[in-house]
Amino acid sequence: MDLLFSNDRRGEYPPSLYADQVEMLPPFAPLRGEARADICVVGAGYTGLSAALHLAEAGFDVMLLEAHRVGFGASGRNGGQLGSGQRLGPDELEPVVGREMARRLWDMAEDAKRLTRDLAARSGVSVRDGVAHAFRKPAELDEARHHSDHLATYYGYDQLETFSAEAFREILPSPAYCGGEIDSGAGHLNPLALALGMARLARDAGAIIHEMSHVHRIDFATSANGKTILRTGSGAVQCDHVILAGNGYLGGLSDKIAARVMPINNFIAATAPLGPRKADVLRRDIAVHDTKFVVNYWRVDEDDRLIFGGGENVSYRFPKDIAAKVRKPLAEIYPALADIPFTHAWGGTLAITMNRLPCFARPAPNALSASGFSGHGVALATLAGRQMAQAVAGQAEGFDTMATLPTPRFPGGQMLRWPLLVAGMSWFALRDRLGI
């Protein structure tokens, strides 16, 4: 399946605000004919770009194949939040993996933030500090206070500050929330600028990048000494190792991964500069996400534009009116902005797992895959790329640690996973509406 989604035109970036704010790279030529590489990476999002960069810097002959443009997928379209920790917090991880492993996973996530900030700095991309978690119920605020104390005591992390309803409304003037928490160690940025910056770094380090080179078939090696062949519509690459970094766009390249990783679409809209109305949205330079199952997230960028994300679906089609889908949750949080004009509205495809932990796997000899970051991938996907590069180079500790995490198959397999997930999402959406 060629994963060209409904609002996407071949060879062009979707018309997002991010695409209007960055300086695009000249197109990389498609793969033509037969080629050879030490390692072939599939997918030029954060994971694949990071893998290619670190492999090239280590002296490997690496080729990166992208079906569309560099940063075309979720890496260039997301909310731009650089979060702390794993997708599940330590309180959720400890009963599953134990405190020692949970601490290792936390430390990895801190390393992921440092790596991402470093690559942003090398790329000239600014990272602004501070991400708030907005709570809808008093019990969530109580849990946050416990969570903050737990992280400070057992993980040495002291960047969290909780706020009562009144204090939080001085920062985020909305009646929708009863308190909040601000993580000063987290941050926010232009996600497409980061992806393009990583592509420049990888290119300059010697990685060969081919855009418009959709890998439709992989003949995996059957032994450690064998060769893997990747086939596109106009060429083929023979390599010693392959890294799958397609995430929500991986398609059917690996049945093992497809059974555990589900593509899902999320939607974002942006306004013109807010001017004086900025004070009615956020009074500190932070990003925000809330506690709904279908999470809402937003920030005000450096041009004072509100960038607001909300709403999901699980088909390979975007809604005809993305702006209307995003406007509904925006109006619930900020009633005074219910009719504010949008200058841009777009969608993107990420990938989730059953338990929201990323799926690290070896789908075949000399093949590595990391995907399913479940909306928490700006830092973690970047780290995953480096971990796969290190594993190819013989230092697999980080990759193997992540690969021990449980990644159950979706019920019903590839054929039934979507309808079952739709049913589950409908139930949780009802709970959101009822405030349960």
PDB file of C-alpha atoms in Angstrom, residues 54-345:
ATOM      1  CA  HIS A  54      24.610   8.564  13.972  1.00  0.00           C
ATOM      2  CA  LEU A  55      25.544   5.764  11.584  1.00  0.00           C
ATOM      3  CA  ALA A  56      27.131   8.204   9.139  1.00  0.00           C
ATOM      4  CA  GLU A  57      29.032   9.925  11.939  1.00  0.00           C
ATOM      5  CA  ALA A  58      30.310   6.480  12.991  1.00  0.00           C
ATOM      6  CA  GLY A  59      31.699   5.910   9.492  1.00  0.00           C
ATOM      7  CA  PHE A  60      29.088   3.551   8.057  1.00  0.00           C
ATOM      8  CA  ASP A  61      27.887   3.642   4.471  1.00  0.00           C
ATOM      9  CA  VAL A  62      24.210   4.417   5.130  1.00  0.00           C
ATOM     10  CA  MET A  63      21.312   5.038   2.754  1.00  0.00           C
ATOM     11  CA  LEU A  64      17.989   6.545   3.859  1.00  0.00           C
ATOM     12  CA  LEU A  65      14.840   5.898   1.802  1.00  0.00           C
ATOM     13  CA  GLU A  66      11.766   8.102   2.268  1.00  0.00           C
ATOM     14  CA  ALA A  67       8.460   7.530   0.484  1.00  0.00           C
ATOM     15  CA  HIS A  68       7.679  11.270   0.317  1.00  0.00           C
ATOM     16  CA  ARG A  69       9.778  14.153   1.685  1.00  0.00           C
ATOM     17  CA  VAL A  70      12.080  14.348   4.691  1.00  0.00           C
ATOM     18  CA  GLY A  71       9.966  15.028   7.787  1.00  0.00           C
ATOM     19  CA  PHE A  72       6.782  14.501   5.778  1.00  0.00           C
ATOM     20  CA  GLY A  73       5.000  12.372   8.404  1.00  0.00           C
ATOM     21  CA  ALA A  74       4.290  12.935  12.088  1.00  0.00           C
ATOM     22  CA  SER A  75       7.812  14.276  12.672  1.00  0.00           C
ATOM     23  CA  GLY A  76       6.987  17.363  10.614  1.00  0.00           C
ATOM     24  CA  ARG A  77       3.364  17.797  11.665  1.00  0.00           C
ATOM     25  CA  ASN A  78       3.095  17.168  15.427  1.00  0.00           C
ATOM     26  CA  GLY A  79       2.410  19.520  18.319  1.00  0.00           C
ATOM     27  CA  GLY A  80       6.096  20.184  18.926  1.00  0.00           C
ATOM     28  CA  GLN A  81       6.148  19.149  22.587  1.00  0.00           C
ATOM     29  CA  LEU A  82       9.409  17.758  23.937  1.00  0.00           C
ATOM     30  CA  GLY A  83       8.117  15.768  26.908  1.00  0.00           C
ATOM     31  CA  SER A  84       9.785  14.151  29.893  1.00  0.00           C
ATOM     32  CA  GLY A  85       9.799  10.454  30.690  1.00  0.00           C
ATOM     33  CA  GLN A  86       8.236   7.613  28.775  1.00  0.00           C
ATOM     34  CA  ARG A  87       4.652   7.701  27.496  1.00  0.00           C
ATOM     35  CA  LEU A  88       3.690   5.956  30.753  1.00  0.00           C
ATOM     36  CA  GLY A  89       4.770   7.599  33.989  1.00  0.00           C
ATOM     37  CA  PRO A  90       6.895   5.884  36.647  1.00  0.00           C
ATOM     38  CA  ASP A  91       3.810   5.169  38.762  1.00  0.00           C
ATOM     39  CA  GLU A  92       2.400   3.158  35.832  1.00  0.00           C
ATOM     40  CA  LEU A  93       5.710   1.537  34.874  1.00  0.00           C
ATOM     41  CA  GLU A  94       6.892   0.427  38.301  1.00  0.00           C
ATOM     42  CA  PRO A  95       4.163  -2.217  38.823  1.00  0.00           C
ATOM     43  CA  VAL A  96       4.951  -3.626  35.354  1.00  0.00           C
ATOM     44  CA  VAL A  97       8.760  -3.561  35.219  1.00  0.00           C
ATOM     45  CA  GLY A  98       9.891  -2.748  38.761  1.00  0.00           C
ATOM     46  CA  ARG A  99      11.442   0.430  40.126  1.00  0.00           C
ATOM     47  CA  GLU A 100      14.986  -0.355  38.955  1.00  0.00           C
ATOM     48  CA  MET A 101      13.901  -0.780  35.338  1.00  0.00           C
ATOM     49  CA  ALA A 102      11.524   2.185  35.596  1.00  0.00           C
ATOM     50  CA  ARG A 103      14.486   4.308  36.720  1.00  0.00           C
ATOM     51  CA  ARG A 104      16.544   3.075  33.756  1.00  0.00           C
ATOM     52  CA  LEU A 105      13.703   4.014  31.427  1.00  0.00           C
ATOM     53  CA  TRP A 106      13.418   7.432  33.038  1.00  0.00           C
ATOM     54  CA  ASP A 107      17.142   8.043  32.653  1.00  0.00           C
ATOM     55  CA  MET A 108      16.911   7.025  28.983  1.00  0.00           C
ATOM     56  CA  ALA A 109      14.118   9.540  28.479  1.00  0.00           C
ATOM     57  CA  GLU A 110      16.206  12.274  30.092  1.00  0.00           C
ATOM     58  CA  ASP A 111      19.026  11.317  27.716  1.00  0.00           C
ATOM     59  CA  ALA A 112      16.500  11.574  24.871  1.00  0.00           C
ATOM     60  CA  LYS A 113      15.703  15.161  25.813  1.00  0.00           C
ATOM     61  CA  ARG A 114      19.382  16.067  25.993  1.00  0.00           C
ATOM     62  CA  LEU A 115      20.028  14.472  22.609  1.00  0.00           C
ATOM     63  CA  THR A 116      17.084  16.266  21.008  1.00  0.00           C
ATOM     64  CA  ARG A 117      18.068  19.613  22.484  1.00  0.00           C
ATOM     65  CA  ASP A 118      21.621  19.094  21.237  1.00  0.00           C
ATOM     66  CA  LEU A 119      20.471  18.267  17.703  1.00  0.00           C
ATOM     67  CA  ALA A 120      18.129  21.262  17.771  1.00  0.00           C
ATOM     68  CA  ALA A 121      20.997  23.518  18.828  1.00  0.00           C
ATOM     69  CA  ARG A 122      23.236  22.102  16.078  1.00  0.00           C
ATOM     70  CA  SER A 123      20.408  22.761  13.612  1.00  0.00           C
ATOM     71  CA  GLY A 124      19.688  26.307  14.781  1.00  0.00           C
ATOM     72  CA  VAL A 125      16.230  25.379  16.116  1.00  0.00           C
ATOM     73  CA  SER A 126      15.135  27.111  19.313  1.00  0.00           C
ATOM     74  CA  VAL A 127      13.630  25.070  22.147  1.00  0.00           C
ATOM     75  CA  ARG A 128      11.474  26.970  24.616  1.00  0.00           C
ATOM     76  CA  ASP A 129      11.177  25.530  28.122  1.00  0.00           C
ATOM     77  CA  GLY A 130       8.024  24.488  29.940  1.00  0.00           C
ATOM     78  CA  VAL A 131       5.107  22.124  29.314  1.00  0.00           C
ATOM     79  CA  ALA A 132       1.961  22.132  31.456  1.00  0.00           C
ATOM     80  CA  HIS A 133      -0.355  19.235  32.218  1.00  0.00           C
ATOM     81  CA  ALA A 134      -3.909  20.544  32.707  1.00  0.00           C
ATOM     82  CA  PHE A 135      -6.203  18.546  35.016  1.00  0.00           C
ATOM     83  CA  ARG A 136      -9.937  18.145  34.617  1.00  0.00           C
ATOM     84  CA  LYS A 137     -10.649  16.525  38.009  1.00  0.00           C
ATOM     85  CA  PRO A 138      -9.430  17.282  41.557  1.00  0.00           C
ATOM     86  CA  ALA A 139      -8.216  13.694  41.949  1.00  0.00           C
ATOM     87  CA  GLU A 140      -5.795  14.253  39.071  1.00  0.00           C
ATOM     88  CA  LEU A 141      -4.252  17.208  40.872  1.00  0.00           C
ATOM     89  CA  ASP A 142      -3.798  15.081  44.006  1.00  0.00           C
ATOM     90  CA  GLU A 143      -2.137  12.372  41.910  1.00  0.00           C
ATOM     91  CA  ALA A 144       0.147  14.971  40.338  1.00  0.00           C
ATOM     92  CA  ARG A 145       1.375  16.151  43.731  1.00  0.00           C
ATOM     93  CA  HIS A 146       2.186  12.562  44.664  1.00  0.00           C
ATOM     94  CA  HIS A 147       3.840  12.034  41.280  1.00  0.00           C
ATOM     95  CA  SER A 148       5.996  15.149  41.722  1.00  0.00           C
ATOM     96  CA  ASP A 149       7.137  14.051  45.183  1.00  0.00           C
ATOM     97  CA  HIS A 150       7.836  10.526  43.914  1.00  0.00           C
ATOM     98  CA  LEU A 151       9.990  11.776  41.038  1.00  0.00           C
ATOM     99  CA  ALA A 152      11.932  14.096  43.318  1.00  0.00           C
ATOM    100  CA  THR A 153      12.527  11.394  45.940  1.00  0.00           C
ATOM    101  CA  TYR A 154      13.305   8.339  43.809  1.00  0.00           C
ATOM    102  CA  TYR A 155      14.342   9.762  40.421  1.00  0.00           C
ATOM    103  CA  GLY A 156      16.099  12.976  41.395  1.00  0.00           C
ATOM    104  CA  TYR A 157      13.819  15.051  39.156  1.00  0.00           C
ATOM    105  CA  ASP A 158      12.779  18.394  40.658  1.00  0.00           C
ATOM    106  CA  GLN A 159      11.435  20.251  37.619  1.00  0.00           C
ATOM    107  CA  LEU A 160       7.715  19.804  38.383  1.00  0.00           C
ATOM    108  CA  GLU A 161       5.525  22.415  40.053  1.00  0.00           C
ATOM    109  CA  THR A 162       1.823  21.910  40.779  1.00  0.00           C
ATOM    110  CA  PHE A 163      -0.784  24.682  40.855  1.00  0.00           C
ATOM    111  CA  SER A 164      -4.206  24.895  42.434  1.00  0.00           C
ATOM    112  CA  ALA A 165      -7.200  25.809  40.285  1.00  0.00           C
ATOM    113  CA  GLU A 166      -6.955  29.525  41.104  1.00  0.00           C
ATOM    114  CA  ALA A 167      -3.193  29.708  40.584  1.00  0.00           C
ATOM    115  CA  PHE A 168      -3.366  27.730  37.357  1.00  0.00           C
ATOM    116  CA  ARG A 169      -6.055  30.013  35.917  1.00  0.00           C
ATOM    117  CA  GLU A 170      -3.644  32.904  36.345  1.00  0.00           C
ATOM    118  CA  ILE A 171      -1.436  31.047  33.847  1.00  0.00           C
ATOM    119  CA  LEU A 172      -4.085  29.368  31.692  1.00  0.00           C
ATOM    120  CA  PRO A 173      -7.328  31.402  31.908  1.00  0.00           C
ATOM    121  CA  SER A 174      -9.869  28.684  31.158  1.00  0.00           C
ATOM    122  CA  PRO A 175     -12.750  27.336  33.260  1.00  0.00           C
ATOM    123  CA  ALA A 176     -12.127  23.832  31.904  1.00  0.00           C
ATOM    124  CA  TYR A 177      -9.427  22.842  34.391  1.00  0.00           C
ATOM    125  CA  CYS A 178      -9.156  22.522  38.149  1.00  0.00           C
ATOM    126  CA  GLY A 179      -5.401  22.805  38.420  1.00  0.00           C
ATOM    127  CA  GLY A 180      -2.208  21.960  36.636  1.00  0.00           C
ATOM    128  CA  GLU A 181       1.422  20.992  36.710  1.00  0.00           C
ATOM    129  CA  ILE A 182       4.309  22.613  34.849  1.00  0.00           C
ATOM    130  CA  ASP A 183       7.390  20.644  33.867  1.00  0.00           C
ATOM    131  CA  SER A 184      10.208  23.140  33.425  1.00  0.00           C
ATOM    132  CA  GLY A 185      12.486  20.393  32.089  1.00  0.00           C
ATOM    133  CA  ALA A 186      10.234  19.769  29.095  1.00  0.00           C
ATOM    134  CA  GLY A 187      10.005  22.069  26.099  1.00  0.00           C
ATOM    135  CA  HIS A 188       8.431  22.952  22.763  1.00  0.00           C
ATOM    136  CA  LEU A 189       9.672  23.734  19.255  1.00  0.00           C
ATOM    137  CA  ASN A 190       8.867  23.795  15.542  1.00  0.00           C
ATOM    138  CA  PRO A 191       8.892  20.049  14.752  1.00  0.00           C
ATOM    139  CA  LEU A 192       9.429  20.337  10.996  1.00  0.00           C
ATOM    140  CA  ALA A 193      12.384  22.657  11.550  1.00  0.00           C
ATOM    141  CA  LEU A 194      13.932  19.983  13.768  1.00  0.00           C
ATOM    142  CA  ALA A 195      13.378  17.248  11.160  1.00  0.00           C
ATOM    143  CA  LEU A 196      14.892  19.341   8.376  1.00  0.00           C
ATOM    144  CA  GLY A 197      17.801  20.282  10.600  1.00  0.00           C
ATOM    145  CA  MET A 198      18.505  16.629  11.347  1.00  0.00           C
ATOM    146  CA  ALA A 199      18.356  15.875   7.616  1.00  0.00           C
ATOM    147  CA  ARG A 200      20.984  18.554   6.946  1.00  0.00           C
ATOM    148  CA  LEU A 201      23.213  17.080   9.645  1.00  0.00           C
ATOM    149  CA  ALA A 202      22.803  13.549   8.266  1.00  0.00           C
ATOM    150  CA  ARG A 203      23.493  14.693   4.712  1.00  0.00           C
ATOM    151  CA  ASP A 204      26.576  16.617   5.771  1.00  0.00           C
ATOM    152  CA  ALA A 205      27.828  13.588   7.719  1.00  0.00           C
ATOM    153  CA  GLY A 206      27.717  11.517   4.531  1.00  0.00           C
ATOM    154  CA  ALA A 207      24.352   9.747   4.652  1.00  0.00           C
ATOM    155  CA  ILE A 208      22.787   9.237   1.207  1.00  0.00           C
ATOM    156  CA  ILE A 209      19.131  10.321   1.273  1.00  0.00           C
ATOM    157  CA  HIS A 210      16.584   9.434  -1.379  1.00  0.00           C
ATOM    158  CA  GLU A 211      13.125  11.016  -1.261  1.00  0.00           C
ATOM    159  CA  MET A 212      10.097   9.848  -3.266  1.00  0.00           C
ATOM    160  CA  SER A 213      11.429   6.310  -2.857  1.00  0.00           C
ATOM    161  CA  HIS A 214       8.601   4.255  -1.424  1.00  0.00           C
ATOM    162  CA  VAL A 215       9.803   0.861  -0.214  1.00  0.00           C
ATOM    163  CA  HIS A 216       7.018  -1.512  -1.209  1.00  0.00           C
ATOM    164  CA  ARG A 217       8.806  -4.792  -0.537  1.00  0.00           C
ATOM    165  CA  ILE A 218      11.657  -6.073   1.595  1.00  0.00           C
ATOM    166  CA  ASP A 219      13.323  -9.436   1.013  1.00  0.00           C
ATOM    167  CA  PHE A 220      14.795  -9.899   4.466  1.00  0.00           C
ATOM    168  CA  ALA A 221      17.991 -11.866   4.985  1.00  0.00           C
ATOM    169  CA  THR A 222      17.339 -15.371   6.291  1.00  0.00           C
ATOM    170  CA  SER A 223      20.612 -15.577   8.220  1.00  0.00           C
ATOM    171  CA  ALA A 224      23.072 -13.262   9.922  1.00  0.00           C
ATOM    172  CA  ASN A 225      25.413 -13.575   6.941  1.00  0.00           C
ATOM    173  CA  GLY A 226      22.735 -12.906   4.339  1.00  0.00           C
ATOM    174  CA  LYS A 227      21.820  -9.737   2.484  1.00  0.00           C
ATOM    175  CA  THR A 228      18.555  -7.818   2.670  1.00  0.00           C
ATOM    176  CA  ILE A 229      17.079  -6.320  -0.504  1.00  0.00           C
ATOM    177  CA  LEU A 230      14.700  -3.351  -0.396  1.00  0.00           C
ATOM    178  CA  ARG A 231      12.660  -2.614  -3.500  1.00  0.00           C
ATOM    179  CA  THR A 232      11.105   0.670  -4.561  1.00  0.00           C
ATOM    180  CA  GLY A 233       9.183   1.522  -7.716  1.00  0.00           C
ATOM    181  CA  SER A 234      12.362   2.609  -9.474  1.00  0.00           C
ATOM    182  CA  GLY A 235      15.224   0.804  -7.810  1.00  0.00           C
ATOM    183  CA  ALA A 236      16.560  -1.640  -5.234  1.00  0.00           C
ATOM    184  CA  VAL A 237      19.109  -1.537  -2.438  1.00  0.00           C
ATOM    185  CA  GLN A 238      21.133  -4.487  -1.155  1.00  0.00           C
ATOM    186  CA  CYS A 239      22.395  -4.050   2.395  1.00  0.00           C
ATOM    187  CA  ASP A 240      23.841  -5.861   5.384  1.00  0.00           C
ATOM    188  CA  HIS A 241      21.431  -4.333   7.907  1.00  0.00           C
ATOM    189  CA  VAL A 242      18.043  -2.662   7.630  1.00  0.00           C
ATOM    190  CA  ILE A 243      16.406  -0.234  10.068  1.00  0.00           C
ATOM    191  CA  LEU A 244      12.641   0.186   9.882  1.00  0.00           C
ATOM    192  CA  ALA A 245      11.709   3.704  10.978  1.00  0.00           C
ATOM    193  CA  GLY A 246       8.392   4.248   9.202  1.00  0.00           C
ATOM    194  CA  ASN A 247       6.255   4.362  12.381  1.00  0.00           C
ATOM    195  CA  GLY A 248       2.637   5.066  11.313  1.00  0.00           C
ATOM    196  CA  TYR A 249       3.634   4.797   7.661  1.00  0.00           C
ATOM    197  CA  LEU A 250       5.294   1.380   7.880  1.00  0.00           C
ATOM    198  CA  GLY A 251       2.389  -0.330   6.123  1.00  0.00           C
ATOM    199  CA  GLY A 252       2.820  -4.033   5.531  1.00  0.00           C
ATOM    200  CA  LEU A 253       6.617  -4.174   5.445  1.00  0.00           C
ATOM    201  CA  SER A 254       6.612  -6.303   8.605  1.00  0.00           C
ATOM    202  CA  ASP A 255       3.601  -8.308   9.784  1.00  0.00           C
ATOM    203  CA  LYS A 256       5.226  -8.719  13.193  1.00  0.00           C
ATOM    204  CA  ILE A 257       5.327  -4.961  13.721  1.00  0.00           C
ATOM    205  CA  ALA A 258       1.948  -4.270  12.107  1.00  0.00           C
ATOM    206  CA  ALA A 259       0.223  -6.554  14.620  1.00  0.00           C
ATOM    207  CA  ARG A 260       1.537  -4.407  17.487  1.00  0.00           C
ATOM    208  CA  VAL A 261       1.587  -0.888  16.060  1.00  0.00           C
ATOM    209  CA  MET A 262      -1.510   0.992  14.923  1.00  0.00           C
ATOM    210  CA  PRO A 263      -1.529   4.105  12.684  1.00  0.00           C
ATOM    211  CA  ILE A 264      -3.779   6.851  14.015  1.00  0.00           C
ATOM    212  CA  ASN A 265      -4.465  10.372  12.749  1.00  0.00           C
ATOM    213  CA  ASN A 266      -4.399  13.537  14.820  1.00  0.00           C
ATOM    214  CA  PHE A 267      -5.361  17.074  13.817  1.00  0.00           C
ATOM    215  CA  ILE A 268      -4.034  20.592  14.408  1.00  0.00           C
ATOM    216  CA  ALA A 269      -5.099  24.127  13.500  1.00  0.00           C
ATOM    217  CA  ALA A 270      -3.284  27.455  13.791  1.00  0.00           C
ATOM    218  CA  THR A 271      -4.477  31.046  14.062  1.00  0.00           C
ATOM    219  CA  ALA A 272      -3.073  34.348  12.920  1.00  0.00           C
ATOM    220  CA  PRO A 273      -0.958  36.186  15.544  1.00  0.00           C
ATOM    221  CA  LEU A 274      -3.159  36.664  18.599  1.00  0.00           C
ATOM    222  CA  GLY A 275      -2.059  40.161  19.537  1.00  0.00           C
ATOM    223  CA  PRO A 276      -3.704  41.269  22.816  1.00  0.00           C
ATOM    224  CA  ARG A 277      -5.808  38.064  22.849  1.00  0.00           C
ATOM    225  CA  LYS A 278      -2.685  36.084  23.762  1.00  0.00           C
ATOM    226  CA  ALA A 279      -3.358  36.967  27.403  1.00  0.00           C
ATOM    227  CA  ASP A 280      -6.690  35.142  27.119  1.00  0.00           C
ATOM    228  CA  VAL A 281      -4.908  31.926  26.104  1.00  0.00           C
ATOM    229  CA  LEU A 282      -1.591  31.589  27.939  1.00  0.00           C
ATOM    230  CA  ARG A 283       0.211  34.014  30.222  1.00  0.00           C
ATOM    231  CA  ARG A 284       3.457  32.077  30.324  1.00  0.00           C
ATOM    232  CA  ASP A 285       5.604  30.838  27.461  1.00  0.00           C
ATOM    233  CA  ILE A 286       4.681  27.181  27.849  1.00  0.00           C
ATOM    234  CA  ALA A 287       2.993  24.407  25.906  1.00  0.00           C
ATOM    235  CA  VAL A 288       0.000  22.547  27.346  1.00  0.00           C
ATOM    236  CA  HIS A 289      -1.697  19.168  27.134  1.00  0.00           C
ATOM    237  CA  ASP A 290      -4.660  17.928  29.129  1.00  0.00           C
ATOM    238  CA  THR A 291      -5.851  14.622  30.587  1.00  0.00           C
ATOM    239  CA  LYS A 292      -8.529  13.662  28.107  1.00  0.00           C
ATOM    240  CA  PHE A 293      -8.208  10.236  26.495  1.00  0.00           C
ATOM    241  CA  VAL A 294      -8.259  12.006  23.124  1.00  0.00           C
ATOM    242  CA  VAL A 295      -5.811  14.577  24.381  1.00  0.00           C
ATOM    243  CA  ASN A 296      -5.952  18.280  23.569  1.00  0.00           C
ATOM    244  CA  TYR A 297      -2.622  20.100  23.285  1.00  0.00           C
ATOM    245  CA  TRP A 298      -1.606  23.615  22.385  1.00  0.00           C
ATOM    246  CA  ARG A 299       0.985  26.357  22.581  1.00  0.00           C
ATOM    247  CA  VAL A 300       1.573  29.887  21.348  1.00  0.00           C
ATOM    248  CA  ASP A 301       4.547  30.007  19.008  1.00  0.00           C
ATOM    249  CA  GLU A 302       7.229  32.648  18.578  1.00  0.00           C
ATOM    250  CA  ASP A 303       4.960  34.568  16.177  1.00  0.00           C
ATOM    251  CA  ASP A 304       2.173  34.605  18.827  1.00  0.00           C
ATOM    252  CA  ARG A 305       0.047  32.157  16.817  1.00  0.00           C
ATOM    253  CA  LEU A 306      -2.076  29.657  18.707  1.00  0.00           C
ATOM    254  CA  ILE A 307      -1.316  26.109  17.539  1.00  0.00           C
ATOM    255  CA  PHE A 308      -4.044  23.807  18.861  1.00  0.00           C
ATOM    256  CA  GLY A 309      -4.345  20.052  18.439  1.00  0.00           C
ATOM    257  CA  GLY A 310      -7.422  17.949  19.116  1.00  0.00           C
ATOM    258  CA  GLY A 311      -9.423  15.111  17.626  1.00  0.00           C
ATOM    259  CA  GLU A 312      -8.370  11.757  16.196  1.00  0.00           C
ATOM    260  CA  ASN A 313      -9.480   9.095  13.761  1.00  0.00           C
ATOM    261  CA  VAL A 314      -8.089   5.701  12.794  1.00  0.00           C
ATOM    262  CA  SER A 315      -8.799   5.431   9.096  1.00  0.00           C
ATOM    263  CA  TYR A 316      -6.383   6.229   6.275  1.00  0.00           C
ATOM    264  CA  ARG A 317      -8.551   9.266   5.476  1.00  0.00           C
ATOM    265  CA  PHE A 318      -8.623  12.680   7.053  1.00  0.00           C
ATOM    266  CA  PRO A 319     -11.958  14.451   7.613  1.00  0.00           C
ATOM    267  CA  LYS A 320     -13.032  16.867   4.905  1.00  0.00           C
ATOM    268  CA  ASP A 321     -13.152  19.752   7.381  1.00  0.00           C
ATOM    269  CA  ILE A 322     -10.186  19.423   9.721  1.00  0.00           C
ATOM    270  CA  ALA A 323     -10.727  22.937  11.075  1.00  0.00           C
ATOM    271  CA  ALA A 324     -14.224  22.052  12.285  1.00  0.00           C
ATOM    272  CA  LYS A 325     -12.915  18.934  14.026  1.00  0.00           C
ATOM    273  CA  VAL A 326     -10.292  20.950  15.896  1.00  0.00           C
ATOM    274  CA  ARG A 327     -12.591  23.893  16.630  1.00  0.00           C
ATOM    275  CA  LYS A 328     -14.929  21.834  18.818  1.00  0.00           C
ATOM    276  CA  PRO A 329     -12.436  21.025  21.610  1.00  0.00           C
ATOM    277  CA  LEU A 330     -10.885  24.506  21.313  1.00  0.00           C
ATOM    278  CA  ALA A 331     -14.288  26.077  21.978  1.00  0.00           C
ATOM    279  CA  GLU A 332     -14.797  23.888  25.041  1.00  0.00           C
ATOM    280  CA  ILE A 333     -11.546  25.130  26.552  1.00  0.00           C
ATOM    281  CA  TYR A 334     -11.701  28.743  25.357  1.00  0.00           C
ATOM    282  CA  PRO A 335     -15.345  29.696  24.642  1.00  0.00           C
ATOM    283  CA  ALA A 336     -14.284  33.226  23.683  1.00  0.00           C
ATOM    284  CA  LEU A 337     -12.189  31.772  20.845  1.00  0.00           C
ATOM    285  CA  ALA A 338     -14.970  29.613  19.413  1.00  0.00           C
ATOM    286  CA  ASP A 339     -15.124  31.644  16.206  1.00  0.00           C
ATOM    287  CA  ILE A 340     -11.479  32.655  15.878  1.00  0.00           C
ATOM    288  CA  PRO A 341     -10.306  32.251  12.265  1.00  0.00           C
ATOM    289  CA  PHE A 342      -7.747  29.577  11.426  1.00  0.00           C
ATOM    290  CA  THR A 343      -5.027  30.256   8.888  1.00  0.00           C
ATOM    291  CA  HIS A 344      -3.975  26.588   8.684  1.00  0.00           C
ATOM    292  CA  ALA A 345      -5.454  23.189   9.534  1.00  0.00           C
TER     293      ALA A 345
END
